Amino acid sequence: MSKMLRFVGVDSPLKFYAVVPDAQWVERMVRAGADTVQLRTKTISGDALLQEIMRCVKACEGSRTKLFINDYWQEAIAAGAHGVHLGQEDMDDADLQEIADAGLRLGLSTHSVAELDRALSVNPSYVASGAVFPTTTKVMKSEPQGLEKLREYVRQAGNTPVVAIGGIDLNNAREVLSTGVASLAVVRAVTEAADPEAAVKAFQALWD
């Protein structure tokens, strides 16, 4: 893997980062004023997927919300998304140079010191570290990392923003932020909230 890769940095802090399953949720997060939103869909493909991503891009146009597309980097480039988020295994298959050349930001998932080291070697726009706490949104191959390890990852990442993810809610969010992470990524704390818009505002108030 080339050491010369360098991705565009994030032009404003990622802060509150909502991970949602479809364009309707992306639109809802944009209206709520979320700083960052990721489309993570596993249910559509082909032209329907491209249309869904294009709808998300359109929703974010003219707003302050940054849009990252999980996994589908080719469609993200075609649709003109702000960035792409990839897992460790995706680093083997994705054309990182093409993503960089297209001017998209790149976020990479990490779950250990070794994975973080590998991610940092390609100069991504940010790294995501987790799961901080136990989570039910996906099957985790690693144990929850906890706050002490998260602090170590923040130190290891240096100037690269760290997004904390996994089991984060309003009860533990302040503790997570105290580790020095740049951003809190949540799934259920928004999608299962009684009032998702109020949840966005409550999370964002943690940075005030």
Short mmCIF file of C-alpha atoms in Angstrom, two decimals:
data_model
loop_
_atom_site.label_atom_id
_atom_site.label_comp_id
_atom_site.label_asym_id
_atom_site.label_seq_id
_atom_site.Cartn_x
_atom_site.Cartn_y
_atom_site.Cartn_z
CA MET A 1 0.00 0.00 0.00
CA SER A 2 1.44 3.36 -1.01
CA LYS A 3 2.70 5.62 1.73
CA MET A 4 2.07 8.59 -0.56
CA LEU A 5 -1.68 8.44 -0.15
CA ARG A 6 -3.16 11.49 1.50
CA PHE A 7 -6.82 12.28 1.86
CA VAL A 8 -8.52 15.64 2.16
CA GLY A 9 -8.90 16.58 5.81
CA VAL A 10 -12.23 17.39 7.43
CA ASP A 11 -12.79 21.13 7.07
CA SER A 12 -14.82 21.42 10.28
CA PRO A 13 -15.04 19.14 13.34
CA LEU A 14 -17.06 15.93 12.88
CA LYS A 15 -18.56 16.21 16.40
CA PHE A 16 -21.97 14.49 16.49
CA TYR A 17 -21.93 11.65 13.94
CA ALA A 18 -25.17 9.78 13.21
CA VAL A 19 -24.98 6.38 11.48
CA VAL A 20 -28.30 5.69 9.77
CA PRO A 21 -29.81 3.06 7.45
CA ASP A 22 -31.45 4.99 4.60
CA ALA A 23 -31.91 8.31 2.79
CA GLN A 24 -35.02 9.17 4.76
CA TRP A 25 -32.99 9.04 7.97
CA VAL A 26 -30.20 11.08 6.35
CA GLU A 27 -32.75 13.76 5.43
CA ARG A 28 -34.08 13.73 8.96
CA MET A 29 -30.58 14.16 10.43
CA VAL A 30 -29.83 17.05 8.05
CA ARG A 31 -33.02 18.81 9.15
CA ALA A 32 -32.02 18.20 12.78
CA GLY A 33 -28.65 19.83 12.10
CA ALA A 34 -26.38 16.81 12.71
CA ASP A 35 -22.72 17.66 12.13
CA THR A 36 -21.97 14.42 10.30
CA VAL A 37 -24.07 11.55 8.98
CA GLN A 38 -23.15 8.17 7.54
CA LEU A 39 -25.35 6.09 5.29
CA ARG A 40 -24.84 2.46 6.29
CA THR A 41 -27.20 0.35 4.24
CA LYS A 42 -26.97 -3.38 3.62
CA THR A 43 -30.30 -3.95 1.89
CA ILE A 44 -30.07 -2.34 -1.56
CA SER A 45 -27.74 -2.65 -4.54
CA GLY A 46 -27.28 -1.66 -8.17
CA ASP A 47 -29.08 1.38 -9.52
CA ALA A 48 -31.34 1.60 -6.47
CA LEU A 49 -28.24 1.99 -4.30
CA LEU A 50 -26.83 4.77 -6.49
CA GLN A 51 -30.19 6.56 -6.42
CA GLU A 52 -30.32 6.26 -2.62
CA ILE A 53 -26.82 7.73 -2.29
CA MET A 54 -27.64 10.55 -4.72
CA ARG A 55 -30.72 11.35 -2.64
CA CYS A 56 -28.50 11.57 0.46
CA VAL A 57 -26.02 13.86 -1.33
CA LYS A 58 -28.87 16.12 -2.42
CA ALA A 59 -30.22 16.22 1.15
CA CYS A 60 -26.86 17.48 2.43
CA GLU A 61 -26.33 20.12 -0.26
CA GLY A 62 -26.29 23.61 1.22
CA SER A 63 -26.36 22.24 4.78
CA ARG A 64 -23.63 21.99 7.40
CA THR A 65 -23.99 18.20 7.54
CA LYS A 66 -21.09 16.14 6.15
CA LEU A 67 -22.12 12.91 4.41
CA PHE A 68 -20.04 9.73 4.49
CA ILE A 69 -21.05 6.58 2.62
CA ASN A 70 -20.23 3.24 4.25
CA ASP A 71 -18.51 0.68 1.97
CA TYR A 72 -19.82 1.76 -1.43
CA TRP A 73 -16.92 3.95 -2.52
CA GLN A 74 -17.55 3.74 -6.28
CA GLU A 75 -21.15 4.90 -5.90
CA ALA A 76 -20.02 7.58 -3.43
CA ILE A 77 -17.59 8.95 -6.04
CA ALA A 78 -20.24 8.81 -8.76
CA ALA A 79 -22.77 10.65 -6.59
CA GLY A 80 -20.29 13.25 -5.34
CA ALA A 81 -20.50 12.40 -1.64
CA HIS A 82 -18.37 14.25 0.92
CA GLY A 83 -16.57 11.08 1.92
CA VAL A 84 -16.40 7.32 2.30
CA HIS A 85 -16.12 5.15 5.40
CA LEU A 86 -14.42 1.78 5.07
CA GLY A 87 -13.71 -1.16 7.34
CA GLN A 88 -10.29 -2.80 7.68
CA GLU A 89 -11.19 -5.57 5.24
CA ASP A 90 -12.32 -2.98 2.67
CA MET A 91 -8.82 -1.49 2.62
CA ASP A 92 -7.70 -4.60 0.69
CA ASP A 93 -10.32 -4.27 -2.04
CA ALA A 94 -11.06 -0.56 -2.43
CA ASP A 95 -9.01 1.61 -4.79
CA LEU A 96 -7.82 4.11 -2.18
CA GLN A 97 -5.91 6.11 -4.79
CA GLU A 98 -9.10 6.56 -6.83
CA ILE A 99 -10.95 7.76 -3.73
CA ALA A 100 -8.16 10.24 -2.96
CA ASP A 101 -7.97 11.44 -6.57
CA ALA A 102 -11.74 12.07 -6.54
CA GLY A 103 -11.26 14.41 -3.58
CA LEU A 104 -13.39 12.39 -1.17
CA ARG A 105 -12.56 12.22 2.52
CA LEU A 106 -11.80 8.80 3.95
CA GLY A 107 -12.73 7.40 7.34
CA LEU A 108 -11.40 4.01 8.45
CA SER A 109 -12.64 1.66 11.19
CA THR A 110 -10.09 0.41 13.73
CA HIS A 111 -10.35 -1.98 16.66
CA SER A 112 -6.76 -2.31 17.90
CA VAL A 113 -3.33 -0.67 17.98
CA ALA A 114 -2.28 -2.66 14.90
CA GLU A 115 -5.39 -1.73 12.92
CA LEU A 116 -5.00 1.91 13.90
CA ASP A 117 -1.37 1.82 12.78
CA ARG A 118 -2.43 0.35 9.43
CA ALA A 119 -5.16 2.94 8.98
CA LEU A 120 -2.84 5.85 9.82
CA SER A 121 -0.35 4.64 7.20
CA VAL A 122 -2.65 5.88 4.41
CA ASN A 123 -3.26 9.32 5.98
CA PRO A 124 -7.07 9.10 6.24
CA SER A 125 -9.32 12.07 7.02
CA TYR A 126 -10.30 10.41 10.31
CA VAL A 127 -10.20 7.07 12.10
CA ALA A 128 -13.07 5.45 13.97
CA SER A 129 -12.22 3.45 17.09
CA GLY A 130 -14.49 1.00 18.87
CA ALA A 131 -16.57 -0.58 19.96
CA VAL A 132 -16.07 1.50 23.09
CA PHE A 133 -18.88 -0.31 24.92
CA PRO A 134 -20.87 -3.46 24.09
CA THR A 135 -23.19 -2.91 21.12
CA THR A 136 -25.94 -4.90 19.45
CA THR A 137 -25.97 -3.11 16.10
CA LYS A 138 -23.40 -5.43 14.54
CA VAL A 139 -21.44 -8.55 15.39
CA MET A 140 -18.13 -7.40 16.83
CA LYS A 141 -15.00 -9.48 16.22
CA SER A 142 -13.22 -7.81 19.13
CA GLU A 143 -13.98 -7.14 22.78
CA PRO A 144 -15.27 -3.69 23.77
CA GLN A 145 -12.27 -1.35 23.94
CA GLY A 146 -13.20 0.75 26.96
CA LEU A 147 -12.15 4.30 27.78
CA GLU A 148 -8.50 3.67 28.68
CA LYS A 149 -7.74 2.07 25.33
CA LEU A 150 -9.64 4.86 23.63
CA ARG A 151 -7.33 7.38 25.30
CA GLU A 152 -4.34 5.45 23.97
CA TYR A 153 -5.80 5.45 20.47
CA VAL A 154 -6.29 9.23 20.60
CA ARG A 155 -2.62 9.63 21.53
CA GLN A 156 -1.56 7.21 18.80
CA ALA A 157 -3.65 8.99 16.16
CA GLY A 158 -1.93 12.32 16.85
CA ASN A 159 -3.41 14.99 14.55
CA THR A 160 -5.85 12.57 12.88
CA PRO A 161 -9.36 13.03 14.33
CA VAL A 162 -10.70 10.02 16.22
CA VAL A 163 -14.38 9.10 16.05
CA ALA A 164 -15.55 6.96 18.98
CA ILE A 165 -18.26 4.42 18.18
CA GLY A 166 -20.04 1.52 19.87
CA GLY A 167 -22.60 1.58 22.66
CA ILE A 168 -22.42 5.36 23.12
CA ASP A 169 -25.49 7.08 24.54
CA LEU A 170 -26.26 10.24 26.50
CA ASN A 171 -25.46 8.49 29.78
CA ASN A 172 -21.83 7.80 28.87
CA ALA A 173 -21.14 10.38 26.14
CA ARG A 174 -19.42 12.93 28.39
CA GLU A 175 -17.00 10.27 29.67
CA VAL A 176 -16.17 9.27 26.10
CA LEU A 177 -15.52 12.87 25.09
CA SER A 178 -13.16 13.25 28.04
CA THR A 179 -10.72 10.86 26.31
CA GLY A 180 -9.99 13.52 23.71
CA VAL A 181 -11.92 12.05 20.79
CA ALA A 182 -13.10 14.52 18.15
CA SER A 183 -16.45 12.91 17.53
CA LEU A 184 -19.13 10.60 18.91
CA ALA A 185 -20.76 8.23 16.44
CA VAL A 186 -24.08 6.69 17.39
CA VAL A 187 -26.61 4.36 15.85
CA ARG A 188 -29.34 3.30 18.30
CA ALA A 189 -29.06 6.47 20.42
CA VAL A 190 -30.67 8.22 17.45
CA THR A 191 -32.59 5.60 15.47
CA GLU A 192 -34.27 4.17 18.59
CA ALA A 193 -34.74 7.50 20.38
CA ALA A 194 -38.27 8.60 21.23
CA ASP A 195 -37.37 12.00 19.75
CA PRO A 196 -34.35 11.67 17.42
CA GLU A 197 -34.16 15.42 16.75
CA ALA A 198 -33.99 16.17 20.48
CA ALA A 199 -31.29 13.49 20.83
CA VAL A 200 -29.18 15.26 18.19
CA LYS A 201 -29.44 18.55 20.09
CA ALA A 202 -28.66 16.88 23.43
CA PHE A 203 -25.51 15.30 22.05
CA GLN A 204 -24.40 18.52 20.38
CA ALA A 205 -24.81 20.43 23.64
CA LEU A 206 -21.91 18.35 25.02
CA TRP A 207 -19.51 20.42 22.90
CA ASP A 208 -20.89 23.77 24.05
#
